[in-house]
Amino acid sequence: MADYEIFSCPQFSNKVLIILFEGVQNNAEIKSELLKGNRDYDYAFVNCDNIASQEQVYSALYKALLDDLLGQTKSKTLHSEIIFDLSPLKNIVESLNKFGISSTSTNIIALKVLSDSQIDNVATYVDNLKQRVKGSVVHFDQANLSRFTNFAQLKKNYKLTNISTEDVEELTRILVGLTQLKGT
Amino acid sequence: MSAELVATAQRHLAGISLEVVSQGAEAIVFTTETHPYLKTKPALVDNKTKFIVKYRPPKPYRHPRLDSQITRSRTASEAKLLQKLLLLGVDAPRLLAMDGTNGIIWMDFVGFTLEDGTVSSLKNWLWLMERRQEAVPEDHAKSIALGAVAEDIMKRVGAMVAQLHLEGIVHGDLTSSNIMLKASKTNEVERPTLIDFGLSSYSGLAEDRAVDLYVLERALTSTHSVYAKEYNGFLVAGYEAAHKLKGKLGAKACTETLRRLEDVRLRGRKRSMLG
Ligand SMILES: Nc1ncnc2c1ncn2[C@@H]1O[C@H](COP(=O)(O)OP(=O)(O)O)[C@@H](O)[C@H]1O
Ligand SMILES: [Mg+2]
């Protein structure tokens, strides 16, 4: 089984590389390289604490790719836009801090938007990422994501503390809606 | 004309195969088997996964800038309402995606195909019940169109409208085509679901709630004249019962709305007498 996934949807020619890492040791280093603008770290790094399902991630990818196509992205790069779209917050920096990589997040989804031509070299991006991120690659699937979800934090960050359910499908429905309505 | 609009929708939705289900004054509605961002599950033989795309095309008679503002705000308002209803636990289609710029909303397909091949709107379902009834002898007649199932459905519709109203939301276009029946998971009974929130709004006015009820009453009267009186009776019964569950405040709001409904009916009658 491939240890990465390529997300695509019919409406967009761009695709997205998805890799899930468990037990990342060097999150502080990654964060600081990101802040320096090191091109080798040109990925979206998402903190798994706030992630309930694959669908939640796909929905944000769709939103970011759509807004990119429409020329309506709000943040500097498409990668920060993806994290911004996952977050219910209006502030981009705050979104990146809470939903992107932080010193406490050890389980991380790395995402990279790839054009048609870049897709041919996907192995390069995968290899590069595996060198930068000190953690083990696990399959991007529901079972692994569920192991990493921190429901208390997720609900706090999405202001859903009044909702008692930990049902992934039910939560996903709400989270998808929040993402799709971002900016309205 | 219509073909042109379909082509425009298709341009905004490259790679999605669209099938027109309805063309209204404001929107064209399509079904598709392609999800905007999930790989479509293998289609089951008799229960294909379907999604709805609601497209509000540009109106050539409006100033382009104003038009795009209107489209964006109506699209967003309908999409937001779907999310609101999800949070409130009111049965409605689920929002899947939205493109406010191009006036597009993606949502779940609700409903199923009735045995006569039509979609399971309340209107079509009642028609089916009535047609079935015509096919049986007089004395059995009542048990179909007015039987326990029809009564139950109409009461549930009333309860659902009450739920909406109790949350301070009015539907704004409550016709029997904008109520769909959903096959329940266990497949024994149908459950009503509201759709088409393009004209919905937040309102605390008894007048607005009464107009919702009146519009539905009129829709039932014009399409199901023989049984409309009974249907409306069930509807109001369900509406009242749901309010009573909310204690004194609920009962008070209900009385106010139903009293207002009488005024609205009277105005309606006067208007039709004046022609
Ligand atoms: N979520 C849905 N599931 C199934 N059918 C739908 C859905 N939304 C719309 N439709 C169908 O499309 C028709 C028109 O959609 P509607 O939202 O009512 O638009 P309009 O404003 O043009 O009336 C409905 O009467 C119904 O038959
Ligand atoms: Mg309608």
mmCIF file with all atom_site columns, N, CA and C in Angstrom, chain B residues 7-66:
data_model
loop_
_atom_site.group_PDB
_atom_site.id
_atom_site.type_symbol
_atom_site.label_atom_id
_atom_site.label_alt_id
_atom_site.label_comp_id
_atom_site.label_asym_id
_atom_site.label_entity_id
_atom_site.label_seq_id
_atom_site.pdbx_PDB_ins_code
_atom_site.Cartn_x
_atom_site.Cartn_y
_atom_site.Cartn_z
_atom_site.occupancy
_atom_site.B_iso_or_equiv
_atom_site.pdbx_formal_charge
_atom_site.auth_seq_id
_atom_site.auth_comp_id
_atom_site.auth_asym_id
_atom_site.auth_atom_id
_atom_site.pdbx_PDB_model_num
ATOM 1   N N  . ALA B 1 7  ? -25.295 25.142 -20.081 1.00 0.00 ? 7  ALA B N  1
ATOM 2   C CA . ALA B 1 7  ? -23.903 25.177 -20.532 1.00 0.00 ? 7  ALA B CA 1
ATOM 3   C C  . ALA B 1 7  ? -23.047 26.041 -19.614 1.00 0.00 ? 7  ALA B C  1
ATOM 4   N N  . THR B 1 8  ? -23.621 27.153 -19.146 1.00 0.00 ? 8  THR B N  1
ATOM 5   C CA . THR B 1 8  ? -22.875 28.021 -18.224 1.00 0.00 ? 8  THR B CA 1
ATOM 6   C C  . THR B 1 8  ? -22.600 27.280 -16.922 1.00 0.00 ? 8  THR B C  1
ATOM 7   N N  . ALA B 1 9  ? -23.620 26.615 -16.405 1.00 0.00 ? 9  ALA B N  1
ATOM 8   C CA . ALA B 1 9  ? -23.428 25.842 -15.170 1.00 0.00 ? 9  ALA B CA 1
ATOM 9   C C  . ALA B 1 9  ? -22.328 24.811 -15.381 1.00 0.00 ? 9  ALA B C  1
ATOM 10  N N  . GLN B 1 10 ? -22.388 24.152 -16.518 1.00 0.00 ? 10 GLN B N  1
ATOM 11  C CA . GLN B 1 10 ? -21.408 23.109 -16.814 1.00 0.00 ? 10 GLN B CA 1
ATOM 12  C C  . GLN B 1 10 ? -19.985 23.664 -16.882 1.00 0.00 ? 10 GLN B C  1
ATOM 13  N N  . ARG B 1 11 ? -19.874 24.905 -17.362 1.00 0.00 ? 11 ARG B N  1
ATOM 14  C CA . ARG B 1 11 ? -18.546 25.541 -17.406 1.00 0.00 ? 11 ARG B CA 1
ATOM 15  C C  . ARG B 1 11 ? -17.996 25.754 -15.993 1.00 0.00 ? 11 ARG B C  1
ATOM 16  N N  . HIS B 1 12 ? -18.871 26.124 -15.079 1.00 0.00 ? 12 HIS B N  1
ATOM 17  C CA . HIS B 1 12 ? -18.423 26.320 -13.688 1.00 0.00 ? 12 HIS B CA 1
ATOM 18  C C  . HIS B 1 12 ? -18.168 25.000 -12.981 1.00 0.00 ? 12 HIS B C  1
ATOM 19  N N  . LEU B 1 13 ? -18.672 23.913 -13.551 1.00 0.00 ? 13 LEU B N  1
ATOM 20  C CA . LEU B 1 13 ? -18.587 22.614 -12.884 1.00 0.00 ? 13 LEU B CA 1
ATOM 21  C C  . LEU B 1 13 ? -17.974 21.595 -13.837 1.00 0.00 ? 13 LEU B C  1
ATOM 22  N N  . ALA B 1 14 ? -16.779 21.928 -14.290 1.00 0.00 ? 14 ALA B N  1
ATOM 23  C CA . ALA B 1 14 ? -16.106 21.073 -15.258 1.00 0.00 ? 14 ALA B CA 1
ATOM 24  C C  . ALA B 1 14 ? -15.948 19.667 -14.693 1.00 0.00 ? 14 ALA B C  1
ATOM 25  N N  . GLY B 1 15 ? -16.212 18.687 -15.527 1.00 0.00 ? 15 GLY B N  1
ATOM 26  C CA . GLY B 1 15 ? -15.989 17.308 -15.105 1.00 0.00 ? 15 GLY B CA 1
ATOM 27  C C  . GLY B 1 15 ? -17.114 16.714 -14.271 1.00 0.00 ? 15 GLY B C  1
ATOM 28  N N  . ILE B 1 16 ? -18.166 17.479 -14.041 1.00 0.00 ? 16 ILE B N  1
ATOM 29  C CA . ILE B 1 16 ? -19.291 16.962 -13.256 1.00 0.00 ? 16 ILE B CA 1
ATOM 30  C C  . ILE B 1 16 ? -20.443 16.730 -14.220 1.00 0.00 ? 16 ILE B C  1
ATOM 31  N N  . SER B 1 17 ? -20.994 15.527 -14.252 1.00 0.00 ? 17 SER B N  1
ATOM 32  C CA . SER B 1 17 ? -22.104 15.335 -15.180 1.00 0.00 ? 17 SER B CA 1
ATOM 33  C C  . SER B 1 17 ? -23.414 15.725 -14.501 1.00 0.00 ? 17 SER B C  1
ATOM 34  N N  . LEU B 1 18 ? -24.088 16.671 -15.124 1.00 0.00 ? 18 LEU B N  1
ATOM 35  C CA . LEU B 1 18 ? -25.263 17.279 -14.513 1.00 0.00 ? 18 LEU B CA 1
ATOM 36  C C  . LEU B 1 18 ? -26.531 16.872 -15.245 1.00 0.00 ? 18 LEU B C  1
ATOM 37  N N  . GLU B 1 19 ? -27.582 16.631 -14.484 1.00 0.00 ? 19 GLU B N  1
ATOM 38  C CA . GLU B 1 19 ? -28.867 16.325 -15.085 1.00 0.00 ? 19 GLU B CA 1
ATOM 39  C C  . GLU B 1 19 ? -29.898 17.293 -14.509 1.00 0.00 ? 19 GLU B C  1
ATOM 40  N N  . VAL B 1 20 ? -30.605 18.014 -15.373 1.00 0.00 ? 20 VAL B N  1
ATOM 41  C CA . VAL B 1 20 ? -31.566 19.007 -14.900 1.00 0.00 ? 20 VAL B CA 1
ATOM 42  C C  . VAL B 1 20 ? -32.755 18.309 -14.237 1.00 0.00 ? 20 VAL B C  1
ATOM 43  N N  . VAL B 1 21 ? -33.129 18.763 -13.029 1.00 0.00 ? 21 VAL B N  1
ATOM 44  C CA . VAL B 1 21 ? -34.371 18.255 -12.444 1.00 0.00 ? 21 VAL B CA 1
ATOM 45  C C  . VAL B 1 21 ? -35.449 19.319 -12.355 1.00 0.00 ? 21 VAL B C  1
ATOM 46  N N  . SER B 1 22 ? -35.025 20.579 -12.355 1.00 0.00 ? 22 SER B N  1
ATOM 47  C CA . SER B 1 22 ? -36.035 21.615 -12.213 1.00 0.00 ? 22 SER B CA 1
ATOM 48  C C  . SER B 1 22 ? -35.459 22.953 -12.653 1.00 0.00 ? 22 SER B C  1
ATOM 49  N N  . GLN B 1 23 ? -36.291 23.740 -13.316 1.00 0.00 ? 23 GLN B N  1
ATOM 50  C CA . GLN B 1 23 ? -35.881 25.096 -13.630 1.00 0.00 ? 23 GLN B CA 1
ATOM 51  C C  . GLN B 1 23 ? -36.922 26.065 -13.100 1.00 0.00 ? 23 GLN B C  1
ATOM 52  N N  . GLY B 1 24 ? -36.556 26.801 -12.072 1.00 0.00 ? 24 GLY B N  1
ATOM 53  C CA . GLY B 1 24 ? -37.480 27.754 -11.475 1.00 0.00 ? 24 GLY B CA 1
ATOM 54  C C  . GLY B 1 24 ? -37.143 29.158 -11.907 1.00 0.00 ? 24 GLY B C  1
ATOM 55  N N  . ALA B 1 25 ? -37.827 30.135 -11.297 1.00 0.00 ? 25 ALA B N  1
ATOM 56  C CA . ALA B 1 25 ? -37.613 31.523 -11.663 1.00 0.00 ? 25 ALA B CA 1
ATOM 57  C C  . ALA B 1 25 ? -36.202 31.964 -11.284 1.00 0.00 ? 25 ALA B C  1
ATOM 58  N N  . GLU B 1 26 ? -35.704 31.412 -10.181 1.00 0.00 ? 26 GLU B N  1
ATOM 59  C CA . GLU B 1 26 ? -34.438 31.906 -9.676  1.00 0.00 ? 26 GLU B CA 1
ATOM 60  C C  . GLU B 1 26 ? -33.280 30.941 -9.886  1.00 0.00 ? 26 GLU B C  1
ATOM 61  N N  . ALA B 1 27 ? -33.597 29.658 -9.926  1.00 0.00 ? 27 ALA B N  1
ATOM 62  C CA . ALA B 1 27 ? -32.519 28.675 -9.928  1.00 0.00 ? 27 ALA B CA 1
ATOM 63  C C  . ALA B 1 27 ? -32.804 27.488 -10.835 1.00 0.00 ? 27 ALA B C  1
ATOM 64  N N  . ILE B 1 28 ? -31.714 26.905 -11.334 1.00 0.00 ? 28 ILE B N  1
ATOM 65  C CA . ILE B 1 28 ? -31.808 25.617 -12.012 1.00 0.00 ? 28 ILE B CA 1
ATOM 66  C C  . ILE B 1 28 ? -31.253 24.586 -11.047 1.00 0.00 ? 28 ILE B C  1
ATOM 67  N N  . VAL B 1 29 ? -31.962 23.477 -10.921 1.00 0.00 ? 29 VAL B N  1
ATOM 68  C CA . VAL B 1 29 ? -31.509 22.446 -9.992  1.00 0.00 ? 29 VAL B CA 1
ATOM 69  C C  . VAL B 1 29 ? -31.111 21.208 -10.789 1.00 0.00 ? 29 VAL B C  1
ATOM 70  N N  . PHE B 1 30 ? -29.920 20.696 -10.481 1.00 0.00 ? 30 PHE B N  1
ATOM 71  C CA . PHE B 1 30 ? -29.395 19.507 -11.147 1.00 0.00 ? 30 PHE B CA 1
ATOM 72  C C  . PHE B 1 30 ? -29.197 18.383 -10.133 1.00 0.00 ? 30 PHE B C  1
ATOM 73  N N  . THR B 1 31 ? -29.215 17.157 -10.644 1.00 0.00 ? 31 THR B N  1
ATOM 74  C CA . THR B 1 31 ? -28.682 16.054 -9.831  1.00 0.00 ? 31 THR B CA 1
ATOM 75  C C  . THR B 1 31 ? -27.394 15.595 -10.488 1.00 0.00 ? 31 THR B C  1
ATOM 76  N N  . THR B 1 32 ? -26.539 15.009 -9.669  1.00 0.00 ? 32 THR B N  1
ATOM 77  C CA . THR B 1 32 ? -25.312 14.416 -10.181 1.00 0.00 ? 32 THR B CA 1
ATOM 78  C C  . THR B 1 32 ? -24.940 13.254 -9.289  1.00 0.00 ? 32 THR B C  1
ATOM 79  N N  . GLU B 1 33 ? -24.197 12.316 -9.854  1.00 0.00 ? 33 GLU B N  1
ATOM 80  C CA . GLU B 1 33 ? -23.739 11.196 -9.028  1.00 0.00 ? 33 GLU B CA 1
ATOM 81  C C  . GLU B 1 33 ? -22.316 11.434 -8.550  1.00 0.00 ? 33 GLU B C  1
ATOM 82  N N  . THR B 1 34 ? -21.765 12.583 -8.933  1.00 0.00 ? 34 THR B N  1
ATOM 83  C CA . THR B 1 34 ? -20.390 12.900 -8.536  1.00 0.00 ? 34 THR B CA 1
ATOM 84  C C  . THR B 1 34 ? -20.388 13.821 -7.324  1.00 0.00 ? 34 THR B C  1
ATOM 85  N N  . HIS B 1 35 ? -19.697 13.418 -6.295  1.00 0.00 ? 35 HIS B N  1
ATOM 86  C CA . HIS B 1 35 ? -19.534 14.266 -5.112  1.00 0.00 ? 35 HIS B CA 1
ATOM 87  C C  . HIS B 1 35 ? -18.463 15.308 -5.425  1.00 0.00 ? 35 HIS B C  1
ATOM 88  N N  . PRO B 1 36 ? -18.605 16.534 -4.883  1.00 0.00 ? 36 PRO B N  1
ATOM 89  C CA . PRO B 1 36 ? -17.599 17.557 -5.223  1.00 0.00 ? 36 PRO B CA 1
ATOM 90  C C  . PRO B 1 36 ? -16.181 17.177 -4.808  1.00 0.00 ? 36 PRO B C  1
ATOM 91  N N  . TYR B 1 37 ? -16.010 16.488 -3.685  1.00 0.00 ? 37 TYR B N  1
ATOM 92  C CA . TYR B 1 37 ? -14.634 16.193 -3.238  1.00 0.00 ? 37 TYR B CA 1
ATOM 93  C C  . TYR B 1 37 ? -14.422 14.807 -2.640  1.00 0.00 ? 37 TYR B C  1
ATOM 94  N N  . LEU B 1 38 ? -15.454 13.975 -2.647  1.00 0.00 ? 38 LEU B N  1
ATOM 95  C CA . LEU B 1 38 ? -15.239 12.603 -2.193  1.00 0.00 ? 38 LEU B CA 1
ATOM 96  C C  . LEU B 1 38 ? -15.294 11.690 -3.403  1.00 0.00 ? 38 LEU B C  1
ATOM 97  N N  . LYS B 1 39 ? -14.437 10.705 -3.390  1.00 0.00 ? 39 LYS B N  1
ATOM 98  C CA . LYS B 1 39 ? -14.516 9.714  -4.462  1.00 0.00 ? 39 LYS B CA 1
ATOM 99  C C  . LYS B 1 39 ? -15.865 9.022  -4.326  1.00 0.00 ? 39 LYS B C  1
ATOM 100 N N  . THR B 1 40 ? -16.627 9.017  -5.398  1.00 0.00 ? 40 THR B N  1
ATOM 101 C CA . THR B 1 40 ? -17.965 8.422  -5.329  1.00 0.00 ? 40 THR B CA 1
ATOM 102 C C  . THR B 1 40 ? -17.857 6.953  -4.955  1.00 0.00 ? 40 THR B C  1
ATOM 103 N N  . LYS B 1 41 ? -18.689 6.586  -4.007  1.00 0.00 ? 41 LYS B N  1
ATOM 104 C CA . LYS B 1 41 ? -18.702 5.185  -3.595  1.00 0.00 ? 41 LYS B CA 1
ATOM 105 C C  . LYS B 1 41 ? -19.257 4.351  -4.739  1.00 0.00 ? 41 LYS B C  1
ATOM 106 N N  . PRO B 1 42 ? -18.896 3.108  -4.763  1.00 0.00 ? 42 PRO B N  1
ATOM 107 C CA . PRO B 1 42 ? -19.435 2.257  -5.819  1.00 0.00 ? 42 PRO B CA 1
ATOM 108 C C  . PRO B 1 42 ? -20.958 2.332  -5.799  1.00 0.00 ? 42 PRO B C  1
ATOM 109 N N  . ALA B 1 43 ? -21.536 2.623  -6.949  1.00 0.00 ? 43 ALA B N  1
ATOM 110 C CA . ALA B 1 43 ? -22.987 2.815  -7.005  1.00 0.00 ? 43 ALA B CA 1
ATOM 111 C C  . ALA B 1 43 ? -23.710 1.497  -6.759  1.00 0.00 ? 43 ALA B C  1
ATOM 112 N N  . LEU B 1 44 ? -24.627 1.530  -5.825  1.00 0.00 ? 44 LEU B N  1
ATOM 113 C CA . LEU B 1 44 ? -25.445 0.351  -5.593  1.00 0.00 ? 44 LEU B CA 1
ATOM 114 C C  . LEU B 1 44 ? -26.475 0.280  -6.705  1.00 0.00 ? 44 LEU B C  1
ATOM 115 N N  . VAL B 1 45 ? -26.976 -0.884 -6.933  1.00 0.00 ? 45 VAL B N  1
ATOM 116 C CA . VAL B 1 45 ? -27.866 -1.065 -8.071  1.00 0.00 ? 45 VAL B CA 1
ATOM 117 C C  . VAL B 1 45 ? -29.115 -0.186 -7.965  1.00 0.00 ? 45 VAL B C  1
ATOM 118 N N  . ASP B 1 46 ? -29.783 -0.225 -6.830  1.00 0.00 ? 46 ASP B N  1
ATOM 119 C CA . ASP B 1 46 ? -31.061 0.469  -6.756  1.00 0.00 ? 46 ASP B CA 1
ATOM 120 C C  . ASP B 1 46 ? -30.989 1.736  -5.908  1.00 0.00 ? 46 ASP B C  1
ATOM 121 N N  . ASN B 1 47 ? -29.852 2.046  -5.353  1.00 0.00 ? 47 ASN B N  1
ATOM 122 C CA . ASN B 1 47 ? -29.783 3.223  -4.506  1.00 0.00 ? 47 ASN B CA 1
ATOM 123 C C  . ASN B 1 47 ? -28.512 3.994  -4.813  1.00 0.00 ? 47 ASN B C  1
ATOM 124 N N  . LYS B 1 48 ? -28.486 4.599  -5.992  1.00 0.00 ? 48 LYS B N  1
ATOM 125 C CA . LYS B 1 48 ? -27.299 5.346  -6.399  1.00 0.00 ? 48 LYS B CA 1
ATOM 126 C C  . LYS B 1 48 ? -27.146 6.576  -5.532  1.00 0.00 ? 48 LYS B C  1
ATOM 127 N N  . THR B 1 49 ? -25.915 6.864  -5.178  1.00 0.00 ? 49 THR B N  1
ATOM 128 C CA . THR B 1 49 ? -25.649 8.067  -4.419  1.00 0.00 ? 49 THR B CA 1
ATOM 129 C C  . THR B 1 49 ? -25.865 9.266  -5.333  1.00 0.00 ? 49 THR B C  1
ATOM 130 N N  . LYS B 1 50 ? -26.711 10.189 -4.870  1.00 0.00 ? 50 LYS B N  1
ATOM 131 C CA . LYS B 1 50 ? -27.002 11.355 -5.701  1.00 0.00 ? 50 LYS B CA 1
ATOM 132 C C  . LYS B 1 50 ? -26.805 12.627 -4.904  1.00 0.00 ? 50 LYS B C  1
ATOM 133 N N  . PHE B 1 51 ? -26.466 13.683 -5.606  1.00 0.00 ? 51 PHE B N  1
ATOM 134 C CA . PHE B 1 51 ? -26.285 14.980 -4.975  1.00 0.00 ? 51 PHE B CA 1
ATOM 135 C C  . PHE B 1 51 ? -27.030 16.027 -5.784  1.00 0.00 ? 51 PHE B C  1
ATOM 136 N N  . ILE B 1 52 ? -27.339 17.116 -5.103  1.00 0.00 ? 52 ILE B N  1
ATOM 137 C CA . ILE B 1 52 ? -28.061 18.201 -5.754  1.00 0.00 ? 52 ILE B CA 1
ATOM 138 C C  . ILE B 1 52 ? -27.130 19.392 -5.956  1.00 0.00 ? 52 ILE B C  1
ATOM 139 N N  . VAL B 1 53 ? -27.196 19.969 -7.147  1.00 0.00 ? 53 VAL B N  1
ATOM 140 C CA . VAL B 1 53 ? -26.502 21.218 -7.415  1.00 0.00 ? 53 VAL B CA 1
ATOM 141 C C  . VAL B 1 53 ? -27.559 22.270 -7.724  1.00 0.00 ? 53 VAL B C  1
ATOM 142 N N  . LYS B 1 54 ? -27.613 23.311 -6.928  1.00 0.00 ? 54 LYS B N  1
ATOM 143 C CA . LYS B 1 54 ? -28.578 24.380 -7.162  1.00 0.00 ? 54 LYS B CA 1
ATOM 144 C C  . LYS B 1 54 ? -27.823 25.591 -7.689  1.00 0.00 ? 54 LYS B C  1
ATOM 145 N N  . TYR B 1 55 ? -28.199 26.016 -8.882  1.00 0.00 ? 55 TYR B N  1
ATOM 146 C CA . TYR B 1 55 ? -27.447 27.061 -9.585  1.00 0.00 ? 55 TYR B CA 1
ATOM 147 C C  . TYR B 1 55 ? -28.326 28.284 -9.836  1.00 0.00 ? 55 TYR B C  1
ATOM 148 N N  . ARG B 1 56 ? -27.872 29.420 -9.344  1.00 0.00 ? 56 ARG B N  1
ATOM 149 C CA . ARG B 1 56 ? -28.576 30.677 -9.613  1.00 0.00 ? 56 ARG B CA 1
ATOM 150 C C  . ARG B 1 56 ? -27.833 31.421 -10.710 1.00 0.00 ? 56 ARG B C  1
ATOM 151 N N  . PRO B 1 57 ? -28.347 31.379 -11.935 1.00 0.00 ? 57 PRO B N  1
ATOM 152 C CA . PRO B 1 57 ? -27.628 32.015 -13.040 1.00 0.00 ? 57 PRO B CA 1
ATOM 153 C C  . PRO B 1 57 ? -27.726 33.526 -12.957 1.00 0.00 ? 57 PRO B C  1
ATOM 154 N N  . PRO B 1 58 ? -26.808 34.235 -13.650 1.00 0.00 ? 58 PRO B N  1
ATOM 155 C CA . PRO B 1 58 ? -26.896 35.698 -13.681 1.00 0.00 ? 58 PRO B CA 1
ATOM 156 C C  . PRO B 1 58 ? -28.206 36.121 -14.340 1.00 0.00 ? 58 PRO B C  1
ATOM 157 N N  . LYS B 1 59 ? -28.726 37.255 -13.856 1.00 0.00 ? 59 LYS B N  1
ATOM 158 C CA . LYS B 1 59 ? -29.951 37.795 -14.455 1.00 0.00 ? 59 LYS B CA 1
ATOM 159 C C  . LYS B 1 59 ? -29.542 38.938 -15.376 1.00 0.00 ? 59 LYS B C  1
ATOM 160 N N  . PRO B 1 60 ? -29.767 38.745 -16.671 1.00 0.00 ? 60 PRO B N  1
ATOM 161 C CA . PRO B 1 60 ? -29.285 39.743 -17.631 1.00 0.00 ? 60 PRO B CA 1
ATOM 162 C C  . PRO B 1 60 ? -29.925 41.126 -17.459 1.00 0.00 ? 60 PRO B C  1
ATOM 163 N N  . TYR B 1 61 ? -31.113 41.169 -16.845 1.00 0.00 ? 61 TYR B N  1
ATOM 164 C CA . TYR B 1 61 ? -31.787 42.470 -16.712 1.00 0.00 ? 61 TYR B CA 1
ATOM 165 C C  . TYR B 1 61 ? -31.286 43.257 -15.509 1.00 0.00 ? 61 TYR B C  1
ATOM 166 N N  . ARG B 1 62 ? -30.442 42.666 -14.687 1.00 0.00 ? 62 ARG B N  1
ATOM 167 C CA . ARG B 1 62 ? -29.904 43.413 -13.554 1.00 0.00 ? 62 ARG B CA 1
ATOM 168 C C  . ARG B 1 62 ? -28.518 43.941 -13.893 1.00 0.00 ? 62 ARG B C  1
ATOM 169 N N  . HIS B 1 63 ? -28.161 45.030 -13.258 1.00 0.00 ? 63 HIS B N  1
ATOM 170 C CA . HIS B 1 63 ? -26.797 45.532 -13.423 1.00 0.00 ? 63 HIS B CA 1
ATOM 171 C C  . HIS B 1 63 ? -25.826 44.449 -12.942 1.00 0.00 ? 63 HIS B C  1
ATOM 172 N N  . PRO B 1 64 ? -24.780 44.156 -13.754 1.00 0.00 ? 64 PRO B N  1
ATOM 173 C CA . PRO B 1 64 ? -23.914 43.018 -13.433 1.00 0.00 ? 64 PRO B CA 1
ATOM 174 C C  . PRO B 1 64 ? -23.365 43.033 -11.997 1.00 0.00 ? 64 PRO B C  1
ATOM 175 N N  . ARG B 1 65 ? -22.957 44.223 -11.527 1.00 0.00 ? 65 ARG B N  1
ATOM 176 C CA . ARG B 1 65 ? -22.348 44.241 -10.198 1.00 0.00 ? 65 ARG B CA 1
ATOM 177 C C  . ARG B 1 65 ? -23.393 43.975 -9.112  1.00 0.00 ? 65 ARG B C  1
ATOM 178 N N  . LEU B 1 66 ? -24.527 44.599 -9.272  1.00 0.00 ? 66 LEU B N  1
ATOM 179 C CA . LEU B 1 66 ? -25.624 44.385 -8.330  1.00 0.00 ? 66 LEU B CA 1
ATOM 180 C C  . LEU B 1 66 ? -26.055 42.914 -8.384  1.00 0.00 ? 66 LEU B C  1
#
